[in-house]
Coordinates of C-alpha atoms in Angstrom, one line a residue:
X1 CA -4.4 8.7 -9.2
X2 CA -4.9 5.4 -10.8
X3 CA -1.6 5.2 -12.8
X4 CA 0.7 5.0 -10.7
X5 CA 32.2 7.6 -1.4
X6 CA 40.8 8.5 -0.3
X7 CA 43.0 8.5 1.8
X8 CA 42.9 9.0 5.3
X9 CA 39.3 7.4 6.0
X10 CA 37.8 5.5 8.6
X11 CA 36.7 2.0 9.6
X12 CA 33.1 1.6 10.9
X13 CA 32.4 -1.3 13.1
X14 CA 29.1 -1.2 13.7
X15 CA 26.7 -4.1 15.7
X16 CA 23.2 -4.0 14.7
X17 CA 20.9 -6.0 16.9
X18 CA 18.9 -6.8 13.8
X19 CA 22.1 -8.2 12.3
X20 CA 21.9 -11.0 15.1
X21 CA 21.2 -14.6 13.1
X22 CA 21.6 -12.5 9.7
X23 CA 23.6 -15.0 7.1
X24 CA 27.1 -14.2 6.2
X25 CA 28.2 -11.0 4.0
X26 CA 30.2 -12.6 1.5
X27 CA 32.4 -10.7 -0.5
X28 CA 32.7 -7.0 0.6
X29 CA 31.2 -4.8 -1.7
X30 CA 34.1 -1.7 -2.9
X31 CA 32.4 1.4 -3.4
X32 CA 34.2 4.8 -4.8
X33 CA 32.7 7.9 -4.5
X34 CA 34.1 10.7 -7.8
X35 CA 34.1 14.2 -5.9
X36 CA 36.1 15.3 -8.9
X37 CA 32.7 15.2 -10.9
X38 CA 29.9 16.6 -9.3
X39 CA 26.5 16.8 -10.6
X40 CA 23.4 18.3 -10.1
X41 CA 21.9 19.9 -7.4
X42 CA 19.4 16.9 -5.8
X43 CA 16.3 19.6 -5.4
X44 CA 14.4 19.5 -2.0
X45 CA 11.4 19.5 -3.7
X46 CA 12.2 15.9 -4.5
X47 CA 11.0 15.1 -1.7
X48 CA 7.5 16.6 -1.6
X49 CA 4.2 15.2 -0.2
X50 CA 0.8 14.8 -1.6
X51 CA -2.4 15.4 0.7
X52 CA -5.8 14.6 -1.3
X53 CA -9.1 14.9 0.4
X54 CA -9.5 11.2 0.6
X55 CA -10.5 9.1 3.3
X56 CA -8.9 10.1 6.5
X57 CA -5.7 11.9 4.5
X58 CA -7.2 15.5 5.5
X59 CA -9.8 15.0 8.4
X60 CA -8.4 13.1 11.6
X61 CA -5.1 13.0 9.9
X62 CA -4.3 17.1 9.6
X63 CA -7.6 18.6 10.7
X64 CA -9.6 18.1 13.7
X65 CA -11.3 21.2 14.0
X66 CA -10.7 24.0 16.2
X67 CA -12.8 22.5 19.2
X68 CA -11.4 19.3 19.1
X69 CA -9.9 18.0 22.1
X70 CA -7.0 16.4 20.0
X71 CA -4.3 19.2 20.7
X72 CA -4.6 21.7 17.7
X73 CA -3.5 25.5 16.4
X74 CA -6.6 26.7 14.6
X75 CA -7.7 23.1 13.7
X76 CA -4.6 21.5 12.4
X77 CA -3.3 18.8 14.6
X78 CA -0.4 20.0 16.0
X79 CA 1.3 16.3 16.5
X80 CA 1.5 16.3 13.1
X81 CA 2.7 19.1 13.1
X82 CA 5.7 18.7 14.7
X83 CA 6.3 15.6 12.9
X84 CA 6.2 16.7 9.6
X85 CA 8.2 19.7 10.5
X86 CA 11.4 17.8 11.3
X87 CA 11.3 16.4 7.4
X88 CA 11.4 20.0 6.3
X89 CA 8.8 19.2 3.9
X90 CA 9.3 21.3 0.6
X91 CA 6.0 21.2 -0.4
X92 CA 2.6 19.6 -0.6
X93 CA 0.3 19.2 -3.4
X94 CA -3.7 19.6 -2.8
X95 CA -6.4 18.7 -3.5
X96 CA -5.9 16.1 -5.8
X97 CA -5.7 13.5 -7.6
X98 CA -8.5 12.8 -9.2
X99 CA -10.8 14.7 -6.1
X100 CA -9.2 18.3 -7.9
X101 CA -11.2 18.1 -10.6
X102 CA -14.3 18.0 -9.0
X103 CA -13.3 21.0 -6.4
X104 CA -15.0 23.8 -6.7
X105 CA -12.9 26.6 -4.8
X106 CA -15.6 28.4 -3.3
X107 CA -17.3 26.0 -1.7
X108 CA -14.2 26.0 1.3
X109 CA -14.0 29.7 2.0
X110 CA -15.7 31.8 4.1
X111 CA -17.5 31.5 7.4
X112 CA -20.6 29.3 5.4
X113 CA -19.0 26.2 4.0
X114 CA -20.7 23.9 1.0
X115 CA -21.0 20.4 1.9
X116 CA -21.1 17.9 -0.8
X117 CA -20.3 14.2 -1.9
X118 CA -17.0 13.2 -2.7
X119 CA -18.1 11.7 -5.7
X120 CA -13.9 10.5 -6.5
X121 CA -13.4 8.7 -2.9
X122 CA -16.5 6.7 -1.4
X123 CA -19.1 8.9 -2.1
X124 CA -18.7 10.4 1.6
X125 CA -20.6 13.9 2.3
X126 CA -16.9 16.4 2.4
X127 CA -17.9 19.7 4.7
X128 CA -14.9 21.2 3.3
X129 CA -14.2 22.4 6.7
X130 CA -10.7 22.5 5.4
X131 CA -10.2 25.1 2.3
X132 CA -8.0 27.5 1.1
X133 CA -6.9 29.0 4.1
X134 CA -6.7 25.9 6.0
X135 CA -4.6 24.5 3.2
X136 CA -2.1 27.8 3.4
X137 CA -2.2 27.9 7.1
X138 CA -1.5 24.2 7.1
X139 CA 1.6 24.6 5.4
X140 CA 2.9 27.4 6.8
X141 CA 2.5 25.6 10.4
X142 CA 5.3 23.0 8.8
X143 CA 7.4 25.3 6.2
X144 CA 6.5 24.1 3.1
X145 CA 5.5 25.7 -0.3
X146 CA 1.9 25.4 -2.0
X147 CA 1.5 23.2 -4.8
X148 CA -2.5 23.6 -5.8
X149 CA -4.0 21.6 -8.7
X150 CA -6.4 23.5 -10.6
X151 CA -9.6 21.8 -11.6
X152 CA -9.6 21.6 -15.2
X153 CA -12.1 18.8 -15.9
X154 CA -14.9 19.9 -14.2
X155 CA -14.0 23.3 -14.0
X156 CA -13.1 26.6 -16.1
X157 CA -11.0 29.1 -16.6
X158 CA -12.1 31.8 -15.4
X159 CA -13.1 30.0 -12.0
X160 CA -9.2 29.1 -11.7
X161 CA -8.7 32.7 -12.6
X162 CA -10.2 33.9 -9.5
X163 CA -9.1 30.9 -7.4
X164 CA -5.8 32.4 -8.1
X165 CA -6.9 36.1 -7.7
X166 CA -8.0 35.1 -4.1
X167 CA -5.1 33.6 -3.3
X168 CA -1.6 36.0 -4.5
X169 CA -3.9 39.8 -5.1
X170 CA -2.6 42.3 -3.7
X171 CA -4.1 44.4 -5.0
X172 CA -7.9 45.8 -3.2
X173 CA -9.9 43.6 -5.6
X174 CA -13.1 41.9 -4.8
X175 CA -11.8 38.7 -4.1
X176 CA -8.5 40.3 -2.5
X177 CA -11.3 42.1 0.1
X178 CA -12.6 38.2 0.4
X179 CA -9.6 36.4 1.2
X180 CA -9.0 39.6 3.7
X181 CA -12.5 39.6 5.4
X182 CA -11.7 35.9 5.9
X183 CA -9.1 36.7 7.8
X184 CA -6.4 36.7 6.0
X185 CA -5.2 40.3 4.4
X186 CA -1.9 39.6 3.1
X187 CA -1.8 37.4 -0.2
X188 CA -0.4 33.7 -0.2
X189 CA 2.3 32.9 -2.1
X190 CA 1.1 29.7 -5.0
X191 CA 4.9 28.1 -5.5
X192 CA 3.9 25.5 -8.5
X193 CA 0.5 25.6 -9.9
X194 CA -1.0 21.4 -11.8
X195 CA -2.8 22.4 -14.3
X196 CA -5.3 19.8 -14.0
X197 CA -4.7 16.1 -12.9
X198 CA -4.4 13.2 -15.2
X199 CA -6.9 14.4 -17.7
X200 CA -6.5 11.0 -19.5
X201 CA -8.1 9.4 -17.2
X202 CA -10.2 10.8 -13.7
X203 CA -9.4 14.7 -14.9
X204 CA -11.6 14.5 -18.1
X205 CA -10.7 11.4 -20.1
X206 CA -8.8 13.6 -22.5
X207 CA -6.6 12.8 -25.8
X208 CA -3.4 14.1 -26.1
X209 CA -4.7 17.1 -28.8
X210 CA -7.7 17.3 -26.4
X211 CA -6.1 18.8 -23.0
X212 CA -3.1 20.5 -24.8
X213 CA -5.9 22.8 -25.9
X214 CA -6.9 22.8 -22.7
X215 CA -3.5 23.5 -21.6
X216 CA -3.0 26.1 -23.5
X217 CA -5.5 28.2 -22.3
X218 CA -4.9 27.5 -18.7
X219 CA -1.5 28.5 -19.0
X220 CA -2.2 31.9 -20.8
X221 CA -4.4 32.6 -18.9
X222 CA -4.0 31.4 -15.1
X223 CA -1.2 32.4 -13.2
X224 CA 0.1 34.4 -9.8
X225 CA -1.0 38.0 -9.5
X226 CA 2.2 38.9 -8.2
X227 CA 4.6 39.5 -10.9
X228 CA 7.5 39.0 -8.6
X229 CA 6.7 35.7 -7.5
X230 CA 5.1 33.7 -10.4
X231 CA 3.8 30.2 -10.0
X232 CA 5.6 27.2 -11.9
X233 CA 3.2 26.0 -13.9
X234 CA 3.0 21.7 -14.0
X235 CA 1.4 20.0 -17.6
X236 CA -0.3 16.7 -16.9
X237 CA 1.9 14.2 -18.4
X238 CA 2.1 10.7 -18.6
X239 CA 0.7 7.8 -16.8
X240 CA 2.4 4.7 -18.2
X241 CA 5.5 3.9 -20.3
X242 CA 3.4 5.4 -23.5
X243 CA 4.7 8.5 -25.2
X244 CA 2.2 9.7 -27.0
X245 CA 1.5 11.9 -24.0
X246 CA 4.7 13.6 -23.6
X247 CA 5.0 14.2 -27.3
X248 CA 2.1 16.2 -27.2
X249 CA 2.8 18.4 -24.8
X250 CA 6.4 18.8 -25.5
X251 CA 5.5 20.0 -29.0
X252 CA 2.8 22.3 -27.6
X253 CA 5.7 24.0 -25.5
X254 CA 8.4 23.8 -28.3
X255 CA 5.6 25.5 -30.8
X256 CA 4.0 28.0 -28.5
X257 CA 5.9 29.0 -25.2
X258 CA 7.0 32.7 -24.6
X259 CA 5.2 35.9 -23.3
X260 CA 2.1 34.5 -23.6
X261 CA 2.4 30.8 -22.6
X262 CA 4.8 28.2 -21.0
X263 CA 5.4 25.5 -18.8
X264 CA 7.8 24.4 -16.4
X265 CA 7.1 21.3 -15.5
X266 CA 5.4 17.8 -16.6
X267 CA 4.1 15.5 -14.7
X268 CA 4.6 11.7 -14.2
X269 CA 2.7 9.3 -12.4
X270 CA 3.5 6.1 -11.2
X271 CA 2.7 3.9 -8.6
X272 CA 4.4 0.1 -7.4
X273 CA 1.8 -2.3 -8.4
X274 CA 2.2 -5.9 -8.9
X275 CA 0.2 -8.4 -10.0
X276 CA -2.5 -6.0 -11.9
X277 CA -5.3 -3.7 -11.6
X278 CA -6.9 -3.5 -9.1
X279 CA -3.8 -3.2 -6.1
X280 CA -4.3 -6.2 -4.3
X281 CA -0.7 -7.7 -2.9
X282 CA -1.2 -7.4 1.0
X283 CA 0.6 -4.9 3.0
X284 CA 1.5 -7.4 5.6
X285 CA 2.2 -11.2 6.1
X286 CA 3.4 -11.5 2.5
X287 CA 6.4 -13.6 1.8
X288 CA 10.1 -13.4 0.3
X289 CA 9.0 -14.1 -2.9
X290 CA 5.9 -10.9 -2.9
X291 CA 9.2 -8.3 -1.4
X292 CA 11.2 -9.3 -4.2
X293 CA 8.9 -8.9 -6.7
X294 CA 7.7 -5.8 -5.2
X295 CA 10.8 -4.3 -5.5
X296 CA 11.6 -5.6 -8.7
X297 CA 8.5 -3.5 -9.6
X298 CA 9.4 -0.2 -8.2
X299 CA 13.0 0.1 -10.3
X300 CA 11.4 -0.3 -13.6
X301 CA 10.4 3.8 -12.1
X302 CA 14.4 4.3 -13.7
X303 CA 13.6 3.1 -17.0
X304 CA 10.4 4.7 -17.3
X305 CA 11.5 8.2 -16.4
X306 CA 14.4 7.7 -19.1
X307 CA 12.0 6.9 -21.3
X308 CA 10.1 10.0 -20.9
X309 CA 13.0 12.3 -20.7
X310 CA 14.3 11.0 -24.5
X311 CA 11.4 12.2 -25.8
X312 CA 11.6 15.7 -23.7
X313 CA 14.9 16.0 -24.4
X314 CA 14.2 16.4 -28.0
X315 CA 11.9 19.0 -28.2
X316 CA 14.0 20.4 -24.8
X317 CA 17.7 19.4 -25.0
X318 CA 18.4 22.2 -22.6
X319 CA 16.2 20.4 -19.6
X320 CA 14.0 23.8 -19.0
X321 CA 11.5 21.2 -18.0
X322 CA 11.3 19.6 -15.1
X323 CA 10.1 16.1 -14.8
X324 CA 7.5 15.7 -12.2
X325 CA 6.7 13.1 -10.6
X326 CA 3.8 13.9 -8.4
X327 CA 2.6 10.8 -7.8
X328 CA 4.5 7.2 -6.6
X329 CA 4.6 5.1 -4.6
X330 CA 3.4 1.3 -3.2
X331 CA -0.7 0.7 -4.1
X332 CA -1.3 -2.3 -1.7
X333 CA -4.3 -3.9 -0.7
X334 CA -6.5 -1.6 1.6
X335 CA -6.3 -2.6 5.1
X336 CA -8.9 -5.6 6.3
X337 CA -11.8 -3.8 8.1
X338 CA -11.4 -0.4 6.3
X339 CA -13.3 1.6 3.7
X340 CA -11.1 0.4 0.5
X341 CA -12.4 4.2 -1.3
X342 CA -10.2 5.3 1.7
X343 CA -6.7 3.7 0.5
X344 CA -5.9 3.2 3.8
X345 CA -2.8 0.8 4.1
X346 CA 0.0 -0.6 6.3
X347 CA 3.2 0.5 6.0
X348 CA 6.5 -2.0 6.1
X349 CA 10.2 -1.9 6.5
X350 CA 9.8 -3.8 2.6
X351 CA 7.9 -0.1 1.8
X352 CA 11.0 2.1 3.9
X353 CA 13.2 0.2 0.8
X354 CA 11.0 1.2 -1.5
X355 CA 11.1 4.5 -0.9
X356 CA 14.8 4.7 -0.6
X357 CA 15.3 3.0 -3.9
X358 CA 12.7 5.5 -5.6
X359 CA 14.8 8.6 -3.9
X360 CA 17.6 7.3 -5.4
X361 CA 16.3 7.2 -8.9
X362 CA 15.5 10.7 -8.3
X363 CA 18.6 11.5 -7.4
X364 CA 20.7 9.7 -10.4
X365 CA 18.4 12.0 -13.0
X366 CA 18.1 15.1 -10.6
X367 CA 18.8 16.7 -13.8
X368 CA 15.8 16.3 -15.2
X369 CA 13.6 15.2 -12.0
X370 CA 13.2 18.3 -10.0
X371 CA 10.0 17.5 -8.3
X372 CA 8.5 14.6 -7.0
X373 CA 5.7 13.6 -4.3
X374 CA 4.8 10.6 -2.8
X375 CA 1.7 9.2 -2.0
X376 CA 0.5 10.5 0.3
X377 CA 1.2 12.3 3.6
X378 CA -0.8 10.9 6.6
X379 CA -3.6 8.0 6.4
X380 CA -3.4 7.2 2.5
X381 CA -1.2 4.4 0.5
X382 CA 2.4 4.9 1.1
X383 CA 2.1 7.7 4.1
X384 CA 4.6 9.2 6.3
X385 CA 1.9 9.1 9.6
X386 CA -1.1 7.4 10.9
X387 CA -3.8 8.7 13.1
X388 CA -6.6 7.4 14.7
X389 CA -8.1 9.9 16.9
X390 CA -5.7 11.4 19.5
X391 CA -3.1 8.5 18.6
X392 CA -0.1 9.2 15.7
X393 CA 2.1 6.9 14.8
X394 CA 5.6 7.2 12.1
X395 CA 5.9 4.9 9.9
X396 CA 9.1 3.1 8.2
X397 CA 8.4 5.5 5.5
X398 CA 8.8 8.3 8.0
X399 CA 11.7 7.5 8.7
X400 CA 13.5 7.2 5.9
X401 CA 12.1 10.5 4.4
X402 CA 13.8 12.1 7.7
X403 CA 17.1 10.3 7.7
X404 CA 17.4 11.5 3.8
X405 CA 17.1 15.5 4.9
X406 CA 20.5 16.0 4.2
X407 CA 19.9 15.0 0.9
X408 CA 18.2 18.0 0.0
X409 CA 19.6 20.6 -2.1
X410 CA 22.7 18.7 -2.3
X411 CA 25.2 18.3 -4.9
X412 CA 25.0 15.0 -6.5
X413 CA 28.4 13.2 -6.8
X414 CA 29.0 9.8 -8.2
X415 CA 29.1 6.1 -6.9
X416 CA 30.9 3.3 -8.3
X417 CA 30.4 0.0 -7.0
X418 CA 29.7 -4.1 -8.1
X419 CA 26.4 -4.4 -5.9
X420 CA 26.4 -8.4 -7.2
X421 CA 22.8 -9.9 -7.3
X422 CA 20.5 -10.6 -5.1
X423 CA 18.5 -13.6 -6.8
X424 CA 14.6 -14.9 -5.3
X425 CA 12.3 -16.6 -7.2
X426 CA 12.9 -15.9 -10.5
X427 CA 13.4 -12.6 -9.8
X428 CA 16.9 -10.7 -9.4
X429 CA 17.8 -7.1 -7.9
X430 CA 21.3 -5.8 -7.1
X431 CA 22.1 -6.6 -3.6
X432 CA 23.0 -2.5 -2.9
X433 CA 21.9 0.7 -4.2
X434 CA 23.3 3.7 -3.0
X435 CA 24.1 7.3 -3.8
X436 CA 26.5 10.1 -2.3
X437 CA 26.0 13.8 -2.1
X438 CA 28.0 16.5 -0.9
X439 CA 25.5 18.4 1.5
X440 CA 25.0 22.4 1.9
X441 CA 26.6 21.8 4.9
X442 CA 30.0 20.8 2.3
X443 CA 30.2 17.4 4.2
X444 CA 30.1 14.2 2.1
X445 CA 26.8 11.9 2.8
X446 CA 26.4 8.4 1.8
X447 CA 22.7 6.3 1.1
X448 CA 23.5 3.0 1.3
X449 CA 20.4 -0.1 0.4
X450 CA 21.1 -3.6 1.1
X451 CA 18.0 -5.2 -0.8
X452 CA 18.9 -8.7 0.3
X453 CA 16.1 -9.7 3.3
X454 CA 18.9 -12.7 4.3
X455 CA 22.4 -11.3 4.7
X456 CA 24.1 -9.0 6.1
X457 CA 26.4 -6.8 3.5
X458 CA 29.8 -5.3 4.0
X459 CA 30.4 -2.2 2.3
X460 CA 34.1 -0.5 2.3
X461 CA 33.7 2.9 1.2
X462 CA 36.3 5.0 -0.6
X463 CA 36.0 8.7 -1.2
X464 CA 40.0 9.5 -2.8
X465 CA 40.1 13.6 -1.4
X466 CA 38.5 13.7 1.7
X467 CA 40.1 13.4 4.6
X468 CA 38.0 12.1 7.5
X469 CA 38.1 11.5 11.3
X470 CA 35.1 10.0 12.0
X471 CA 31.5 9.1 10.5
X472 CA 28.6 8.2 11.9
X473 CA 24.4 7.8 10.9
X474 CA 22.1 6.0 11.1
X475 CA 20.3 2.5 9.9
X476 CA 16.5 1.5 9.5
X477 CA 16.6 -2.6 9.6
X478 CA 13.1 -4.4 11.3
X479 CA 13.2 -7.6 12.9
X480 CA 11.2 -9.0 9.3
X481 CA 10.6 -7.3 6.4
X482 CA 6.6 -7.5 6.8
X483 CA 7.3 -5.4 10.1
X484 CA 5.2 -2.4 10.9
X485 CA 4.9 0.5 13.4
X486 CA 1.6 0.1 14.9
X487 CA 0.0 2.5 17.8
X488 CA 0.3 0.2 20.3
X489 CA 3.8 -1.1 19.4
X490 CA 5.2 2.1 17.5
X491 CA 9.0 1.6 17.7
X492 CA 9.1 -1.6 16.1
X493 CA 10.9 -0.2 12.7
X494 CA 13.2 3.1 14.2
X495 CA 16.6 4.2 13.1
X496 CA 18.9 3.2 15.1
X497 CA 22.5 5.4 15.4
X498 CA 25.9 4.2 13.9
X499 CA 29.5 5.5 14.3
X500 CA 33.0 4.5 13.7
X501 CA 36.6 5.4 14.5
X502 CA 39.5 5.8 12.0
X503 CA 41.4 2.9 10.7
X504 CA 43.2 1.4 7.5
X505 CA 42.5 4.1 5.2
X506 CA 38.9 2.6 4.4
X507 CA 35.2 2.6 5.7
X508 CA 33.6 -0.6 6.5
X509 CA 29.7 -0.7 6.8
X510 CA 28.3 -3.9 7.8
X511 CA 24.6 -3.1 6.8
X512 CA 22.0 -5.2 8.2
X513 CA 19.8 -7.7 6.1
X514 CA 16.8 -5.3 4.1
X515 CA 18.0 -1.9 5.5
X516 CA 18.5 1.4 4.3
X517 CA 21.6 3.4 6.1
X518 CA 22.6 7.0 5.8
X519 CA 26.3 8.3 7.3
X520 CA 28.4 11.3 6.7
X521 CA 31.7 11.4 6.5
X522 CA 33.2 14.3 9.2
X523 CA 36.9 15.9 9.0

């Protein structure tokens, strides 16, 4: 957890209210989307989440317990619910982090729970009120896939085995007649399966030559009892810029994999940090010259996942593997008052543009990147929604998660454009970053990033092929980039809807100072 747009198009006029006393554009900014060269499919899984029992991530932000007063289907908040429904959330890893590989399966099953000390988050007593079934209900309650992490470092094999048994038997086996007398006959389905959780570090302070023995046995033999729907199995890979890591494991696969052992994915972790170990650049009330560098921060994630991939791509020039990049996101200073074990932290319109950036990333290399999820869901670091008893709030991050949905599953196509810098303090970042996709839908959709907190930026959009009538969206600005959804105030940062009309063979976007926008084009 530690290391982390042709002829025939339309003009946009568009009047943001956050534009009001924004400086002047300058120079529109010509962008050209290439249908003519599509690439790869941007998977939905992209845009996974990650729920750790940390903090408040699990209780008070998804379980309340079946006699809680907080509005609930057999103990999951159902606000949540509903809220993480409309992102169409691929999937969600759990437990962990660095809290998997001290879970002990059993312990949250049955009617008689074990309660014991989170000994990775605070040292708080966990009833593991919330389990396996919780877990799978959990995510059936919003449509998403299950992504467990096995314990490896405190755990064994054969305890996975039967963790996995319990889970996808079909068959009348004892633990089969376990998960069914706990109500729940027919087996779940285990999508993608970590094998362990950065075992260089919390998961078992590992070397390289160290887990991939490890990982070799896990992968022979742990797995999904259902022949017809076997889980992807995720390596632990890297947690900084070093290779030595991937090496490892890439040889491992390249020596070894066939009947009886292989991969499909390797993990990368990395979070925005700035200013060292441990996180402590404030969530709020920081300056122009702590966004920039902030953001500066989160695109070196480009060149680090390039980095990776060189050395992947030699042992696996065909990309068999995916890249994935279970954990990122902004590490900030906890929030004043709060249990720092907890990771509890505000969430800004700065952080909406850091997600979109780190979406786009994905997106450029969706070739190789086929998985990713941020950190985390609800209460922890970067999350999508806050809680505090019956209250919920969305943050900027939310948002921006939602008004990407058409993004996934889409085929990636192209952008060329001169973004021009954006220059603060020593530090300088392109003034836009954007991508285009041609949704399942077959319409054209555009992600456009003004980084610039000061100005306003024009944007005249060209897509040569597509003919359009009209295009419309929508745009997350804030009134400052420090600006937060709170409970009591919790439409300060909200999308607000564009759309244009036809004129002069060209779409103009005027996007407002530090915003992220999202339109599709329509015939």
């Amino acid at each position: 957890m530690r290391h982390l747009m042709t002829a025939g198009l339309c003009m946009l006029a568009i009047a943001f209210a956050a534009t009001a006393g924004a400086k002047s554009t300058g120079q529109p900014i010509r962008l050209v989307v290439d249908i003519g060269k599509p690439g790869a499919t941007i998977d939905r899984h992209i845009f996974g989440q990650f729920a750790e029992q940390l903090g408040h991530g699990i209780y008070g932000g998804i379980w309340v317990g079946k006699d809680s007063p907080i509005p609930n289907t057999r103990g999951i908040r159902n606000d949540v619910v509903a809220a993480l429904k409309a992102l169409k959330v691929p999937d969600v890893r759990w437990p962990g982090g660095c809290y998997a590989d001290s879970y002990h399966w059993r312990d949250g099953v049955g009617p008689h729970r074990t309660t014991r000390v989170n000994t990775a988050w605070g040292g708080v007593v966990d009833s593991n009120a919330f389990g396996t079934d919780e877990y799978m209900d959990f995510i059936r309650q919003i449509g998403a896939e299950a992504y467990v992490s096995l314990n490896v470092g405190s755990g064994t094999v054969g305890e996975a085995q039967d963790w996995m048994e319990y889970m996808t038997a079909d068959q009348p086996t004892t633990l089969a007649k376990m998960r069914a007398a706990n109500g729940h006959p027919a087996p779940y389905r285990v999508a993608m399966m970590g094998i362990g959780n950065e075992s260089w570090d919390c998961g078992g302070l590992m070397t390289p030559d160290e887990y991939t023995a490890e990982l070799r046995r896990y992968a022979r033999f742990v797995g999904s009892y259902d022949p017809k729907q076997p889980s992807l199995k995720i390596a632990v890979g890297p947690g900084t810029d070093d290779t030595a890591w991937t090496e490892a494991v890439m040889k491992t696969w390249k020596e070894h994999h066939g009947w009886s052992f292989d991969i499909q994915g390797l993990s990368l972790h990395s979070y925005t940090v700035y200013g060292g170990w441990p996180p402590h650049m404030p969530a709020t009330g920081f300056d122009e010259t702590a966004y920039a560098h902030v953001l500066g921060e989160t695109l070196k994630m480009g060149p680090l996942i390039d980095k990776q991939s060189a050395v992947m791509d030699k042992y696996d020039p065909d990309r068999k593997i995916a890249l994935v990049v279970d954990e990122w996101g902004a590490w900030l200073a906890p929030t004043p008052g709060t249990n720092p074990a907890f990771l509890m932290q505000l969430n800004s319109q700065r952080d909406a543009i850091l997600a979109a950036l780190n979406l786009n990333i994905f997106a450029r290399r969706a070739d190789r990147v086929r998985m990713a999820n941020i950190a985390q869901m609800i209460n922890v670091l970067q999350a999508m929604i806050l809680t505090d008893g019956p209250k919920m709030v969305l943050t900027p991050t939310y948002h921006v998660f939602r008004m990407y949905v058409p993004f996934q599953d889409a085929t990636f196509l192209p952008v060329s454009y001169d973004a021009g810098s954006y220059v603060h303090g020593g530090t300088t970042l392109p003034r836009l970053d954007a991508i285009a996709a041609r949704g399942k839908d077959g319409q054209v959709w555009l992600a456009l990033t003004n980084l610039d907190p000061e100005r306003s930026l024009q944007v005249d959009a060209a897509v040569p092929g597509v003919k359009a009538s009209s295009a419309d969206g929508q745009t997350l600005a804030a009134p400052k980039v420090d600006s937060v959804n709170t409970f009591d105030h919790p439409r300060t940062v909200v999308p607000r809807p564009i759309s244009g009309r036809l004129k002069s063979g060209a779409i103009m976007l005027t996007l407002p100072p530090a915003s992220v926008t999202v339109v599709v084009l329509r015939p």
